[in-house]
PDB file of C-alpha atoms in Angstrom:
ATOM      1  CA  MET A   1    -139.370 132.401   4.708  1.00  0.00           C
ATOM      2  CA  GLY A   2    -142.505 132.631   6.802  1.00  0.00           C
ATOM      3  CA  GLN A   3    -143.511 131.378  10.204  1.00  0.00           C
ATOM      4  CA  ILE A   4    -144.923 128.006  11.138  1.00  0.00           C
ATOM      5  CA  LEU A   5    -147.837 127.942  13.573  1.00  0.00           C
ATOM      6  CA  ALA A   6    -148.841 125.090  15.870  1.00  0.00           C
ATOM      7  CA  ILE A   7    -152.336 124.441  17.146  1.00  0.00           C
ATOM      8  CA  ASP A   8    -153.039 122.310  20.190  1.00  0.00           C
ATOM      9  CA  TYR A   9    -156.688 121.743  19.306  1.00  0.00           C
ATOM     10  CA  GLY A  10    -159.239 121.166  22.042  1.00  0.00           C
ATOM     11  CA  LYS A  11    -163.034 121.159  22.186  1.00  0.00           C
ATOM     12  CA  ALA A  12    -163.109 124.321  24.322  1.00  0.00           C
ATOM     13  CA  ARG A  13    -159.746 126.023  23.710  1.00  0.00           C
ATOM     14  CA  CYS A  14    -156.832 125.894  21.302  1.00  0.00           C
ATOM     15  CA  GLY A  15    -153.284 126.710  22.269  1.00  0.00           C
ATOM     16  CA  ILE A  16    -151.402 128.578  19.550  1.00  0.00           C
ATOM     17  CA  ALA A  17    -147.626 128.836  19.092  1.00  0.00           C
ATOM     18  CA  ALA A  18    -145.498 130.296  16.300  1.00  0.00           C
ATOM     19  CA  THR A  19    -141.934 130.230  15.091  1.00  0.00           C
ATOM     20  CA  ASP A  20    -139.819 133.221  14.294  1.00  0.00           C
ATOM     21  CA  ASP A  21    -139.494 134.067  10.568  1.00  0.00           C
ATOM     22  CA  MET A  22    -136.366 131.892  10.309  1.00  0.00           C
ATOM     23  CA  GLN A  23    -138.333 128.903  11.691  1.00  0.00           C
ATOM     24  CA  ILE A  24    -135.798 128.272  14.461  1.00  0.00           C
ATOM     25  CA  ILE A  25    -137.537 129.041  17.759  1.00  0.00           C
ATOM     26  CA  ALA A  26    -141.075 128.180  18.868  1.00  0.00           C
ATOM     27  CA  SER A  27    -142.896 130.600  21.173  1.00  0.00           C
ATOM     28  CA  GLY A  28    -146.346 130.488  22.714  1.00  0.00           C
ATOM     29  CA  LEU A  29    -148.723 133.006  21.163  1.00  0.00           C
ATOM     30  CA  ASP A  30    -152.137 132.719  22.746  1.00  0.00           C
ATOM     31  CA  THR A  31    -154.994 130.510  23.822  1.00  0.00           C
ATOM     32  CA  ILE A  32    -158.184 131.017  21.837  1.00  0.00           C
ATOM     33  CA  GLU A  33    -161.685 129.663  22.330  1.00  0.00           C
ATOM     34  CA  THR A  34    -162.086 126.982  19.680  1.00  0.00           C
ATOM     35  CA  LYS A  35    -165.132 128.662  18.151  1.00  0.00           C
ATOM     36  CA  HIS A  36    -162.969 131.756  17.418  1.00  0.00           C
ATOM     37  CA  VAL A  37    -159.834 130.053  16.087  1.00  0.00           C
ATOM     38  CA  LEU A  38    -160.478 130.606  12.376  1.00  0.00           C
ATOM     39  CA  VAL A  39    -161.199 134.309  12.970  1.00  0.00           C
ATOM     40  CA  PHE A  40    -157.954 134.601  14.980  1.00  0.00           C
ATOM     41  CA  LEU A  41    -155.987 132.809  12.244  1.00  0.00           C
ATOM     42  CA  LYS A  42    -157.439 134.969   9.460  1.00  0.00           C
ATOM     43  CA  LYS A  43    -156.305 138.117  11.279  1.00  0.00           C
ATOM     44  CA  TYR A  44    -152.910 136.597  12.122  1.00  0.00           C
ATOM     45  CA  PHE A  45    -152.294 135.439   8.531  1.00  0.00           C
ATOM     46  CA  ASN A  46    -153.167 138.921   7.239  1.00  0.00           C
ATOM     47  CA  GLU A  47    -150.528 140.448   9.532  1.00  0.00           C
ATOM     48  CA  ASN A  48    -147.808 137.765   9.278  1.00  0.00           C
ATOM     49  CA  ARG A  49    -146.344 135.520   6.621  1.00  0.00           C
ATOM     50  CA  VAL A  50    -147.119 131.915   7.556  1.00  0.00           C
ATOM     51  CA  ASP A  51    -145.855 128.960   5.501  1.00  0.00           C
ATOM     52  CA  GLY A  52    -147.466 126.116   7.407  1.00  0.00           C
ATOM     53  CA  VAL A  53    -149.490 124.942  10.368  1.00  0.00           C
ATOM     54  CA  VAL A  54    -148.782 121.968  12.628  1.00  0.00           C
ATOM     55  CA  ILE A  55    -151.820 120.455  14.299  1.00  0.00           C
ATOM     56  CA  GLY A  56    -151.410 118.026  17.157  1.00  0.00           C
ATOM     57  CA  LEU A  57    -152.326 114.390  16.560  1.00  0.00           C
ATOM     58  CA  PRO A  58    -153.963 113.094  19.767  1.00  0.00           C
ATOM     59  CA  VAL A  59    -152.584 109.598  20.323  1.00  0.00           C
ATOM     60  CA  ASP A  60    -152.725 107.650  23.605  1.00  0.00           C
ATOM     61  CA  LEU A  61    -150.009 105.414  25.062  1.00  0.00           C
ATOM     62  CA  LYS A  62    -151.262 102.412  23.119  1.00  0.00           C
ATOM     63  CA  GLY A  63    -151.199 104.290  19.822  1.00  0.00           C
ATOM     64  CA  ASN A  64    -154.979 104.748  19.647  1.00  0.00           C
ATOM     65  CA  ILE A  65    -156.374 107.989  18.271  1.00  0.00           C
ATOM     66  CA  SER A  66    -158.384 110.068  20.769  1.00  0.00           C
ATOM     67  CA  GLU A  67    -162.052 110.848  20.139  1.00  0.00           C
ATOM     68  CA  VAL A  68    -161.258 114.569  19.685  1.00  0.00           C
ATOM     69  CA  GLU A  69    -159.648 113.576  16.356  1.00  0.00           C
ATOM     70  CA  THR A  70    -163.090 113.671  14.710  1.00  0.00           C
ATOM     71  CA  ASP A  71    -163.382 117.363  15.643  1.00  0.00           C
ATOM     72  CA  ILE A  72    -159.801 118.006  14.531  1.00  0.00           C
ATOM     73  CA  LEU A  73    -160.451 116.490  11.100  1.00  0.00           C
ATOM     74  CA  LYS A  74    -163.520 118.735  10.674  1.00  0.00           C
ATOM     75  CA  PHE A  75    -161.397 121.720  11.694  1.00  0.00           C
ATOM     76  CA  ILE A  76    -158.665 120.783   9.194  1.00  0.00           C
ATOM     77  CA  GLU A  77    -161.259 120.553   6.427  1.00  0.00           C
ATOM     78  CA  GLU A  78    -162.566 124.047   7.283  1.00  0.00           C
ATOM     79  CA  PHE A  79    -159.008 125.352   7.589  1.00  0.00           C
ATOM     80  CA  GLN A  80    -158.013 124.055   4.155  1.00  0.00           C
ATOM     81  CA  LYS A  81    -161.099 125.621   2.559  1.00  0.00           C
ATOM     82  CA  GLU A  82    -160.342 128.966   4.216  1.00  0.00           C
ATOM     83  CA  PHE A  83    -156.533 128.880   3.702  1.00  0.00           C
ATOM     84  CA  PRO A  84    -155.793 126.594   0.721  1.00  0.00           C
ATOM     85  CA  THR A  85    -152.216 127.871   0.237  1.00  0.00           C
ATOM     86  CA  ILE A  86    -151.041 127.071   3.785  1.00  0.00           C
ATOM     87  CA  SER A  87    -149.726 123.548   4.287  1.00  0.00           C
ATOM     88  CA  VAL A  88    -151.035 121.467   7.185  1.00  0.00           C
ATOM     89  CA  HIS A  89    -148.806 119.026   9.071  1.00  0.00           C
ATOM     90  CA  ARG A  90    -149.789 116.633  11.848  1.00  0.00           C
ATOM     91  CA  PHE A  91    -147.535 115.857  14.801  1.00  0.00           C
ATOM     92  CA  ASP A  92    -147.904 113.410  17.685  1.00  0.00           C
ATOM     93  CA  GLU A  93    -148.905 115.392  20.771  1.00  0.00           C
ATOM     94  CA  ARG A  94    -148.458 112.557  23.290  1.00  0.00           C
ATOM     95  CA  PHE A  95    -147.353 113.831  26.717  1.00  0.00           C
ATOM     96  CA  THR A  96    -147.383 117.515  25.731  1.00  0.00           C
ATOM     97  CA  SER A  97    -149.975 118.509  28.357  1.00  0.00           C
ATOM     98  CA  LYS A  98    -148.062 116.623  31.052  1.00  0.00           C
ATOM     99  CA  MET A  99    -144.797 118.206  29.922  1.00  0.00           C
ATOM    100  CA  ALA A 100    -146.414 121.645  29.885  1.00  0.00           C
ATOM    101  CA  SER A 101    -147.721 121.149  33.437  1.00  0.00           C
ATOM    102  CA  PHE A 102    -144.263 120.045  34.553  1.00  0.00           C
ATOM    103  CA  PHE A 103    -142.530 123.057  32.964  1.00  0.00           C
ATOM    104  CA  ILE A 104    -145.054 125.424  34.536  1.00  0.00           C
ATOM    105  CA  SER A 105    -144.541 123.812  37.965  1.00  0.00           C
ATOM    106  CA  GLN A 106    -140.778 124.205  37.595  1.00  0.00           C
ATOM    107  CA  SER A 107    -141.105 127.864  36.633  1.00  0.00           C
ATOM    108  CA  GLY A 108    -142.101 128.942  40.135  1.00  0.00           C
ATOM    109  CA  LYS A 109    -145.559 130.141  39.099  1.00  0.00           C
ATOM    110  CA  SER A 110    -148.298 130.218  41.726  1.00  0.00           C
ATOM    111  CA  LYS A 111    -150.571 127.184  42.114  1.00  0.00           C
ATOM    112  CA  LYS A 112    -153.458 129.132  40.577  1.00  0.00           C
ATOM    113  CA  LYS A 113    -151.333 130.016  37.525  1.00  0.00           C
ATOM    114  CA  ARG A 114    -150.067 126.416  37.240  1.00  0.00           C
ATOM    115  CA  GLU A 115    -153.644 125.133  37.029  1.00  0.00           C
ATOM    116  CA  GLU A 116    -154.697 127.635  34.369  1.00  0.00           C
ATOM    117  CA  LYS A 117    -155.737 125.428  31.451  1.00  0.00           C
ATOM    118  CA  GLY A 118    -155.183 128.137  28.852  1.00  0.00           C
ATOM    119  CA  LEU A 119    -151.523 128.426  29.831  1.00  0.00           C
ATOM    120  CA  ILE A 120    -151.129 124.654  29.569  1.00  0.00           C
ATOM    121  CA  ASP A 121    -152.693 124.701  26.067  1.00  0.00           C
ATOM    122  CA  LYS A 122    -150.375 127.479  24.878  1.00  0.00           C
ATOM    123  CA  ILE A 123    -147.279 125.733  26.231  1.00  0.00           C
ATOM    124  CA  SER A 124    -148.462 122.400  24.770  1.00  0.00           C
ATOM    125  CA  ALA A 125    -148.673 124.068  21.340  1.00  0.00           C
ATOM    126  CA  THR A 126    -145.148 125.404  21.847  1.00  0.00           C
ATOM    127  CA  ILE A 127    -143.853 121.922  22.703  1.00  0.00           C
ATOM    128  CA  ILE A 128    -145.579 120.416  19.646  1.00  0.00           C
ATOM    129  CA  LEU A 129    -144.008 123.065  17.437  1.00  0.00           C
ATOM    130  CA  GLN A 130    -140.515 122.793  18.920  1.00  0.00           C
ATOM    131  CA  ASN A 131    -140.599 118.993  18.567  1.00  0.00           C
ATOM    132  CA  PHE A 132    -141.793 119.356  14.967  1.00  0.00           C
ATOM    133  CA  LEU A 133    -138.899 121.732  14.216  1.00  0.00           C
ATOM    134  CA  GLU A 134    -136.362 119.408  15.820  1.00  0.00           C
ATOM    135  CA  GLN A 135    -137.621 116.350  13.929  1.00  0.00           C
ATOM    136  CA  ARG A 136    -137.625 118.267  10.665  1.00  0.00           C
ATOM    137  CA  THR A 137    -133.931 119.191  11.019  1.00  0.00           C
ATOM    138  CA  ARG A 138    -132.795 115.596  11.700  1.00  0.00           C
TER     139      ARG A 138
END
């Protein structure tokens, strides 16, 4: 069994999280500039066995899709051309940035660290992945 990765896709940065090889626990990996994500993934996939990728689905409170979805769909198309054997899943990412900010604030990190957008992106990806794992086991 291989890992599952999650991507919290953004126009500037993408948060990346991964499971362990048993697909039980989600952990934050890194935050990558969006323009370098495919290069990062190619290297990661060469070094690790990955069965699937979960990409956040940006939905607002009313159920409307965010405008960044257009960019995400282009990214998914490129991803599937580059990595045709890796399955792509979508998962509602509502509230993940707010939850990430809350968890960081509760961790006792300094104000400067709490406001670091890259950390929020990485934790958001972790939340997306953990929620995906929990829903899958129900």
